[in-house]
Amino acid sequence: MCPLCCSAILPEEGHEEYCEFRQTECRHSNCKWIGSVKDLLVHYEQKHQILYNFQNPVHLSGCFYVTKTEDSTSEMLLFKNNLFWIIFHRNPTGKFITQKFYYLPTRKPTHLYFFITSFNKGDIEFTSTSMSITDTCADKLALESSEAGVMIPDAMLDRLLEDKLYLNYNIKIVEIEINDSDDS
């Protein structure tokens, strides 16, 4: 039986990593909510009222307000009924910004999700592709590492900022089916 209280009597290996009853936290600015992944979307829609909901390949545009101090900004994205956090994190000590994509599966994943991000200002464009990583509650180190996501050093950042404050971005999501079959 699943120790997280779902109805899975004989959960398959790895079930706790995608069980909809596992605990997660809201990553919206200064929100202290902690609850199950299955309740996160309702919480977010009721308390924060900002949600990007896409059912087809998506092009998402926006901007991140950049400060010289440590700062994080999070946005939730719903893509084909899958939840993702898009997190921008400013590291003033290391002098870089990271952008990460966290996938919050509520069932065994059937697809991998890649995010093609372009940061641009005029004729200058910085593009990177990164795969989403599975959510965890304690991931401050993941925010500061360059293992997954996009890392923009300050030397490049200064060339991309609008009015020395805003980082414009465009994101495209690519979904690739996981093939679990054994072809041998």
XYZ file of N, CA and C in Angstrom:
552
model
N 0.831 -1.183 0.000
C 0.000 0.000 0.000
C 0.880 1.253 0.000
N 0.421 2.273 -0.690
C 1.187 3.524 -0.773
C 1.245 4.206 0.590
N 2.454 4.548 1.087
C 2.576 5.209 2.386
C 2.092 6.664 2.365
N 1.781 7.190 1.186
C 1.337 8.580 1.088
C -0.185 8.714 1.075
N -0.887 7.596 1.251
C -2.343 7.577 1.407
C -3.143 7.616 0.115
N -2.556 7.312 -0.991
C -3.379 7.202 -2.191
C -3.952 5.797 -2.245
N -4.698 5.477 -3.259
C -5.380 4.190 -3.316
C -4.544 3.061 -3.924
N -3.281 3.313 -4.259
C -2.447 2.278 -4.860
C -2.135 1.195 -3.822
N -2.648 0.014 -4.062
C -2.439 -1.090 -3.122
C -1.075 -1.720 -3.341
N -0.705 -1.962 -4.594
C 0.611 -2.480 -4.932
C 1.315 -1.465 -5.827
N 1.807 -0.377 -5.224
C 2.428 0.659 -6.056
C 3.681 0.147 -6.752
N 3.868 0.593 -8.002
C 5.059 0.180 -8.742
C 6.275 0.966 -8.259
N 7.441 0.462 -8.611
C 8.685 1.086 -8.194
C 8.714 2.553 -8.636
N 9.115 3.446 -7.736
C 9.186 4.870 -8.044
C 7.881 5.611 -7.819
N 6.846 4.922 -7.360
C 5.524 5.527 -7.190
C 5.555 6.788 -6.324
N 6.338 6.778 -5.246
C 6.376 7.921 -4.332
C 6.889 9.186 -5.010
N 7.642 9.043 -6.101
C 8.162 10.207 -6.823
C 7.085 10.916 -7.628
N 6.000 10.239 -7.962
C 4.949 10.868 -8.740
C 3.557 10.701 -8.127
N 3.470 10.187 -6.920
C 2.184 10.049 -6.249
C 1.576 11.437 -6.055
N 0.314 11.576 -6.381
C -0.339 12.878 -6.284
C -0.507 13.350 -4.842
N -0.284 12.475 -3.861
C -0.421 12.840 -2.457
C 0.911 13.271 -1.813
N 2.010 13.231 -2.572
C 3.294 13.631 -1.983
C 3.258 15.127 -1.673
N 4.022 15.527 -0.691
C 4.035 16.914 -0.244
C 4.911 17.787 -1.155
N 4.447 18.990 -1.362
C 5.204 19.989 -2.111
C 4.884 21.348 -1.510
N 5.589 22.344 -1.958
C 5.339 23.697 -1.459
C 5.014 24.613 -2.624
N 4.283 25.662 -2.314
C 4.011 26.679 -3.321
C 5.260 27.539 -3.436
N 5.690 27.781 -4.652
C 6.918 28.546 -4.882
C 6.633 29.995 -5.259
N 5.366 30.382 -5.201
C 5.033 31.778 -5.493
C 5.634 32.663 -4.401
N 6.038 33.854 -4.754
C 6.728 34.772 -3.833
C 6.069 34.834 -2.458
N 6.849 34.540 -1.450
C 6.469 34.650 -0.039
C 5.270 33.804 0.377
N 4.886 32.832 -0.387
C 3.772 31.958 -0.023
C 4.320 30.824 0.834
N 3.639 30.528 1.913
C 4.089 29.496 2.859
C 3.280 28.202 2.743
N 2.415 28.084 1.719
C 1.544 26.919 1.589
C 2.363 25.664 1.343
N 2.009 24.588 2.044
C 2.572 23.253 1.822
C 1.388 22.290 1.809
N 1.367 21.412 0.821
C 0.281 20.447 0.719
C 0.613 19.417 -0.333
N -0.394 18.656 -0.717
C -0.157 17.613 -1.707
C -0.123 18.218 -3.109
N 0.581 17.560 -3.998
C 0.689 18.024 -5.381
C -0.699 18.128 -6.008
N -1.594 17.198 -5.673
C -2.938 17.222 -6.259
C -3.713 18.481 -5.865
N -3.375 19.119 -4.759
C -4.076 20.318 -4.294
C -3.378 21.617 -4.700
N -2.186 21.516 -5.263
C -1.408 22.711 -5.589
C -2.098 23.600 -6.622
N -2.632 23.018 -7.667
C -3.264 23.813 -8.718
C -4.439 24.619 -8.176
N -5.286 23.997 -7.376
C -6.429 24.712 -6.787
C -5.933 25.843 -5.904
N -4.934 25.567 -5.054
C -4.351 26.617 -4.211
C -3.855 27.780 -5.068
N -3.104 27.455 -6.085
C -2.491 28.496 -6.917
C -3.548 29.336 -7.627
N -4.558 28.697 -8.187
C -5.614 29.440 -8.882
C -6.402 30.325 -7.925
N -6.643 29.863 -6.691
C -7.426 30.631 -5.738
C -6.624 31.764 -5.097
N -5.363 31.525 -4.785
C -4.563 32.508 -4.043
C -3.743 33.443 -4.928
N -3.288 32.963 -6.068
C -2.354 33.764 -6.869
C -2.937 34.203 -8.205
N -3.928 33.501 -8.700
C -4.716 33.890 -9.867
C -3.913 34.117 -11.145
N -2.712 33.610 -11.208
C -1.910 33.705 -12.428
C -1.513 32.286 -12.809
N -1.903 31.878 -13.992
C -1.577 30.533 -14.427
C -1.526 30.541 -15.940
N -0.483 29.967 -16.492
C -0.381 29.808 -17.927
C -0.881 28.417 -18.254
N -1.946 28.317 -19.036
C -2.552 27.033 -19.344
C -2.512 26.805 -20.846
N -1.770 25.788 -21.261
C -1.605 25.489 -22.677
C -1.869 24.019 -22.924
N -2.539 23.712 -24.020
C -2.824 22.331 -24.377
C -2.064 21.894 -25.630
N -1.435 22.800 -26.316
C -0.696 22.519 -27.543
C 0.725 23.039 -27.381
N 1.613 22.720 -28.332
C 2.959 23.297 -28.236
C 2.852 24.796 -28.005
N 3.658 25.248 -27.099
C 3.457 26.587 -26.562
C 4.637 27.506 -26.846
N 4.315 28.746 -27.038
C 5.296 29.822 -27.043
C 4.860 30.782 -25.956
N 5.629 30.889 -24.910
C 5.309 31.734 -23.768
C 6.300 32.888 -23.740
N 5.803 34.103 -23.615
C 6.671 35.269 -23.533
C 6.451 35.965 -22.201
N 7.487 36.585 -21.697
C 7.374 37.318 -20.446
C 8.649 38.047 -20.140
N 8.737 38.574 -18.917
C 9.974 39.232 -18.501
C 10.199 38.990 -17.022
N 11.448 39.005 -16.629
C 11.882 38.799 -15.257
C 12.527 40.094 -14.794
N 12.071 40.626 -13.672
C 12.639 41.841 -13.100
C 13.937 41.468 -12.384
N 15.042 42.067 -12.794
C 16.366 41.700 -12.294
C 16.857 42.720 -11.279
N 17.295 42.231 -10.126
C 17.907 43.092 -9.118
C 19.338 42.620 -8.910
N 20.116 43.384 -8.206
C 21.502 43.008 -7.926
C 21.606 42.137 -6.676
N 20.487 41.928 -5.985
C 20.488 41.084 -4.790
C 19.863 39.739 -5.111
N 19.974 38.822 -4.151
C 19.389 37.500 -4.365
C 17.879 37.623 -4.453
N 17.317 36.997 -5.446
C 15.887 37.091 -5.674
C 15.436 35.864 -6.446
N 14.229 35.429 -6.200
C 13.646 34.329 -6.965
C 12.237 34.715 -7.380
N 11.872 34.343 -8.572
C 10.522 34.546 -9.078
C 10.056 33.232 -9.665
N 8.808 32.876 -9.374
C 8.257 31.619 -9.861
C 6.941 31.857 -10.575
N 6.738 31.083 -11.624
C 5.478 31.105 -12.346
C 5.049 29.666 -12.559
N 3.737 29.428 -12.496
C 3.236 28.087 -12.727
C 2.729 27.984 -14.157
N 2.989 26.827 -14.737
C 2.559 26.553 -16.099
C 1.830 25.218 -16.099
N 0.668 25.184 -16.738
C -0.070 23.951 -16.925
C -0.026 23.637 -18.411
N 0.606 22.518 -18.751
C 0.761 22.126 -20.145
C 0.219 20.720 -20.318
N -0.865 20.576 -21.058
C -1.505 19.270 -21.277
C -1.754 18.543 -19.961
N -2.312 19.258 -19.000
C -2.648 18.747 -17.667
C -1.434 18.322 -16.842
N -0.264 18.843 -17.160
C 0.951 18.616 -16.382
C 1.391 19.944 -15.784
N 1.715 19.922 -14.490
C 2.150 21.142 -13.802
C 3.660 21.313 -13.861
N 4.081 22.559 -14.055
C 5.498 22.918 -14.065
C 5.679 24.224 -13.309
N 6.784 24.347 -12.631
C 7.224 25.639 -12.110
C 8.312 26.152 -13.029
N 8.245 27.415 -13.371
C 9.333 28.107 -14.056
C 9.921 29.027 -13.003
N 11.190 28.809 -12.654
C 11.799 29.562 -11.561
C 13.027 30.308 -12.051
N 13.033 31.612 -11.804
C 14.200 32.448 -12.040
C 14.847 32.690 -10.692
N 16.163 32.535 -10.623
C 16.874 32.760 -9.366
C 18.115 33.599 -9.634
N 18.254 34.676 -8.896
C 19.414 35.575 -9.012
C 20.410 35.221 -7.933
N 21.651 34.930 -8.312
C 22.727 34.652 -7.367
C 23.734 35.795 -7.458
N 23.670 36.764 -6.530
C 24.574 37.917 -6.613
C 26.028 37.572 -6.312
N 26.264 36.519 -5.509
C 27.629 36.121 -5.182
C 28.319 35.531 -6.398
N 27.650 34.607 -7.059
C 28.208 33.977 -8.249
C 28.010 34.823 -9.491
N 27.226 35.886 -9.355
C 26.965 36.824 -10.446
C 26.378 36.147 -11.678
N 25.265 35.459 -11.442
C 24.558 34.852 -12.553
C 23.088 34.686 -12.190
N 22.283 34.410 -13.199
C 20.866 34.104 -13.034
C 20.640 32.701 -13.590
N 19.831 31.914 -12.876
C 19.439 30.615 -13.401
C 17.935 30.620 -13.657
N 17.556 29.852 -14.640
C 16.145 29.606 -14.912
C 15.987 28.092 -14.941
N 15.072 27.566 -14.118
C 14.850 26.125 -14.009
C 13.396 25.813 -14.309
N 13.174 24.590 -14.738
C 11.837 24.111 -15.041
C 11.604 22.848 -14.226
N 10.645 22.902 -13.306
C 10.341 21.766 -12.451
C 9.020 21.138 -12.869
N 9.036 19.848 -13.064
C 7.864 19.076 -13.454
C 7.280 18.446 -12.198
N 5.985 18.578 -11.996
C 5.305 18.016 -10.840
C 4.331 16.929 -11.301
N 4.831 15.762 -11.646
C 3.943 14.711 -12.156
C 2.997 14.208 -11.066
N 1.783 13.839 -11.481
C 0.807 13.253 -10.557
C 0.473 11.818 -10.955
N 1.241 11.294 -11.860
C 1.137 9.906 -12.301
C 2.490 9.557 -12.938
N 2.684 8.294 -13.253
C 3.946 7.904 -13.868
C 4.133 8.689 -15.173
N 5.262 9.387 -15.307
C 5.483 10.190 -16.516
C 5.533 9.345 -17.783
N 4.898 9.851 -18.831
C 4.911 9.189 -20.137
C 5.698 10.000 -21.164
N 6.104 11.217 -20.770
C 6.823 12.103 -21.682
C 7.957 12.813 -20.945
N 8.945 13.215 -21.706
C 9.980 14.138 -21.228
C 9.615 15.507 -21.775
N 9.954 16.547 -21.025
C 9.616 17.909 -21.437
C 10.889 18.742 -21.511
N 11.072 19.348 -22.677
C 12.215 20.217 -22.918
C 11.724 21.641 -23.109
N 12.476 22.578 -22.587
C 12.127 23.984 -22.674
C 13.217 24.703 -23.463
N 12.831 25.278 -24.579
C 13.762 26.066 -25.393
C 13.511 27.519 -25.031
N 14.476 28.117 -24.377
C 14.322 29.479 -23.894
C 15.230 30.414 -24.678
N 14.648 31.517 -25.111
C 15.416 32.568 -25.784
C 15.275 33.853 -24.991
N 16.405 34.423 -24.650
C 16.441 35.738 -24.031
C 16.930 36.677 -25.113
N 16.275 37.814 -25.270
C 16.684 38.680 -26.367
C 16.519 40.152 -26.042
N 17.332 40.937 -26.734
C 17.245 42.388 -26.695
C 17.782 42.870 -28.041
N 16.907 43.421 -28.848
C 17.322 43.883 -30.176
C 17.868 42.740 -30.995
N 19.102 42.883 -31.481
C 19.729 41.863 -32.310
C 20.466 40.788 -31.509
N 20.524 40.946 -30.192
C 21.239 39.991 -29.349
C 20.258 38.955 -28.822
N 20.624 37.665 -28.990
C 19.760 36.596 -28.508
C 20.618 35.505 -27.879
N 20.167 35.020 -26.739
C 20.824 33.938 -26.014
C 19.793 32.825 -25.901
N 20.045 31.670 -26.521
C 19.073 30.578 -26.542
C 19.683 29.331 -25.907
N 18.855 28.634 -25.144
C 19.313 27.421 -24.476
C 18.151 26.434 -24.388
N 18.477 25.155 -24.439
C 17.472 24.101 -24.272
C 17.786 23.349 -22.997
N 16.756 23.143 -22.179
C 16.956 22.379 -20.948
C 15.767 21.459 -20.705
N 16.041 20.365 -20.056
C 15.000 19.407 -19.733
C 14.438 19.753 -18.359
N 13.143 19.552 -18.179
C 12.568 19.798 -16.859
C 13.089 18.742 -15.888
N 13.168 19.139 -14.631
C 13.579 18.214 -13.585
C 12.395 18.024 -12.647
N 12.357 16.893 -11.977
C 11.250 16.601 -11.082
C 11.359 17.453 -9.835
N 10.219 17.880 -9.320
C 10.180 18.758 -8.159
C 10.719 18.080 -6.906
N 11.270 18.894 -6.032
C 11.644 18.466 -4.683
C 11.389 19.652 -3.764
N 11.187 19.393 -2.489
C 10.915 20.495 -1.558
C 12.167 21.276 -1.203
N 13.284 20.597 -1.035
C 14.499 21.269 -0.596
C 15.498 21.276 -1.747
N 15.431 22.282 -2.599
C 16.274 22.259 -3.786
C 17.042 23.555 -4.010
N 17.388 24.259 -2.941
C 18.141 25.503 -3.095
C 19.431 25.266 -3.856
N 20.100 24.156 -3.604
C 21.337 23.874 -4.325
C 21.076 23.663 -5.807
N 19.952 23.038 -6.144
C 19.610 22.834 -7.555
C 19.396 24.163 -8.253
N 18.841 25.141 -7.545
C 18.636 26.460 -8.134
C 19.958 27.110 -8.511
N 20.980 26.836 -7.723
C 22.260 27.508 -7.938
C 23.212 26.704 -8.807
N 22.869 25.475 -9.126
C 23.750 24.682 -9.975
C 23.364 24.881 -11.433
N 24.217 24.457 -12.310
C 23.922 24.600 -13.736
C 23.601 23.249 -14.374
N 23.289 22.231 -13.540
C 23.010 20.899 -14.067
C 21.802 20.871 -14.981
N 20.755 21.573 -14.614
C 19.537 21.607 -15.425
C 19.050 23.042 -15.478
N 18.578 23.441 -16.609
C 18.093 24.807 -16.741
C 19.086 25.682 -17.479
N 18.842 26.964 -17.390
C 19.644 27.952 -18.098
C 20.414 28.772 -17.075
N 21.684 29.032 -17.343
C 22.472 29.904 -16.483
C 23.016 31.042 -17.337
N 22.741 32.273 -16.917
C 23.212 33.444 -17.647
C 24.182 34.218 -16.755
N 25.454 34.278 -17.127
C 26.418 35.048 -16.339
C 26.158 36.545 -16.498
N 26.568 37.324 -15.491
C 26.353 38.774 -15.525
C 26.934 39.436 -16.766
N 28.069 38.931 -17.262
C 28.687 39.538 -18.451
C 27.725 39.506 -19.639
N 26.969 38.429 -19.776
C 25.974 38.328 -20.848
C 24.687 39.035 -20.453
N 24.351 38.952 -19.181
C 23.100 39.517 -18.694
C 22.996 41.008 -18.991
N 24.063 41.745 -18.750
C 24.041 43.195 -18.985
C 23.697 43.538 -20.432
N 24.047 42.682 -21.360
C 23.744 42.925 -22.775
C 22.293 42.615 -23.128
N 21.618 41.832 -22.274
C 20.258 41.393 -22.565
C 19.171 42.193 -21.840
N 19.556 42.966 -20.837
C 18.570 43.675 -20.025
C 17.954 44.867 -20.751
N 16.638 44.985 -20.631
C 15.926 46.160 -21.112
C 15.877 47.163 -19.962
N 16.247 48.389 -20.239
C 16.237 49.453 -19.216
C 17.017 49.051 -17.965
N 18.000 48.147 -18.113
C 18.848 47.655 -17.025
C 18.055 46.981 -15.903
N 16.805 46.583 -16.198
C 15.951 46.001 -15.165
C 15.228 44.724 -15.577
N 14.938 44.561 -16.861
C 14.063 43.476 -17.292
C 14.754 42.553 -18.284
N 14.564 41.257 -18.051
C 15.095 40.232 -18.928
C 13.915 39.628 -19.685
N 13.801 39.918 -20.970
C 12.710 39.390 -21.784
C 13.022 37.969 -22.210
N 12.003 37.121 -22.219
C 12.220 35.734 -22.616
C 11.049 35.214 -23.437
N 11.362 34.191 -24.234
C 10.376 33.413 -24.979
C 10.681 31.950 -24.699
N 9.647 31.173 -24.451
C 9.827 29.757 -24.134
C 8.957 28.921 -25.062
N 9.547 27.861 -25.576
C 8.811 26.867 -26.359
C 8.971 25.530 -25.645
N 7.871 24.801 -25.497
C 7.911 23.490 -24.846
C 7.880 22.399 -25.910
N 8.788 21.436 -25.759
C 8.819 20.286 -26.654
C 8.575 19.048 -25.795
N 7.612 18.244 -26.212
C 7.213 17.048 -25.484
C 7.660 15.816 -26.278
N 8.390 14.912 -25.604
C 8.866 13.694 -26.264
C 8.398 12.490 -25.466
N 7.741 11.566 -26.151
C 7.210 10.383 -25.493
C 8.339 9.480 -25.012
N 8.188 8.960 -23.810
C 9.140 8.007 -23.251
C 8.789 6.635 -23.794
N 9.772 5.964 -24.377
C 9.557 4.638 -24.938
C 10.098 3.617 -23.956
N 9.197 2.950 -23.246
C 9.591 1.952 -22.245
C 9.733 0.558 -22.814
N 9.402 0.386 -24.087
C 9.445 -0.971 -24.659
C 10.879 -1.435 -24.864
N 11.054 -2.719 -24.754
C 12.369 -3.331 -24.963
C 12.408 -3.854 -26.406
N 13.246 -3.260 -27.227
C 13.314 -3.628 -28.642
C 14.197 -4.843 -28.924
N 14.723 -5.489 -27.882
C 15.617 -6.626 -28.129
C 14.881 -7.913 -28.324
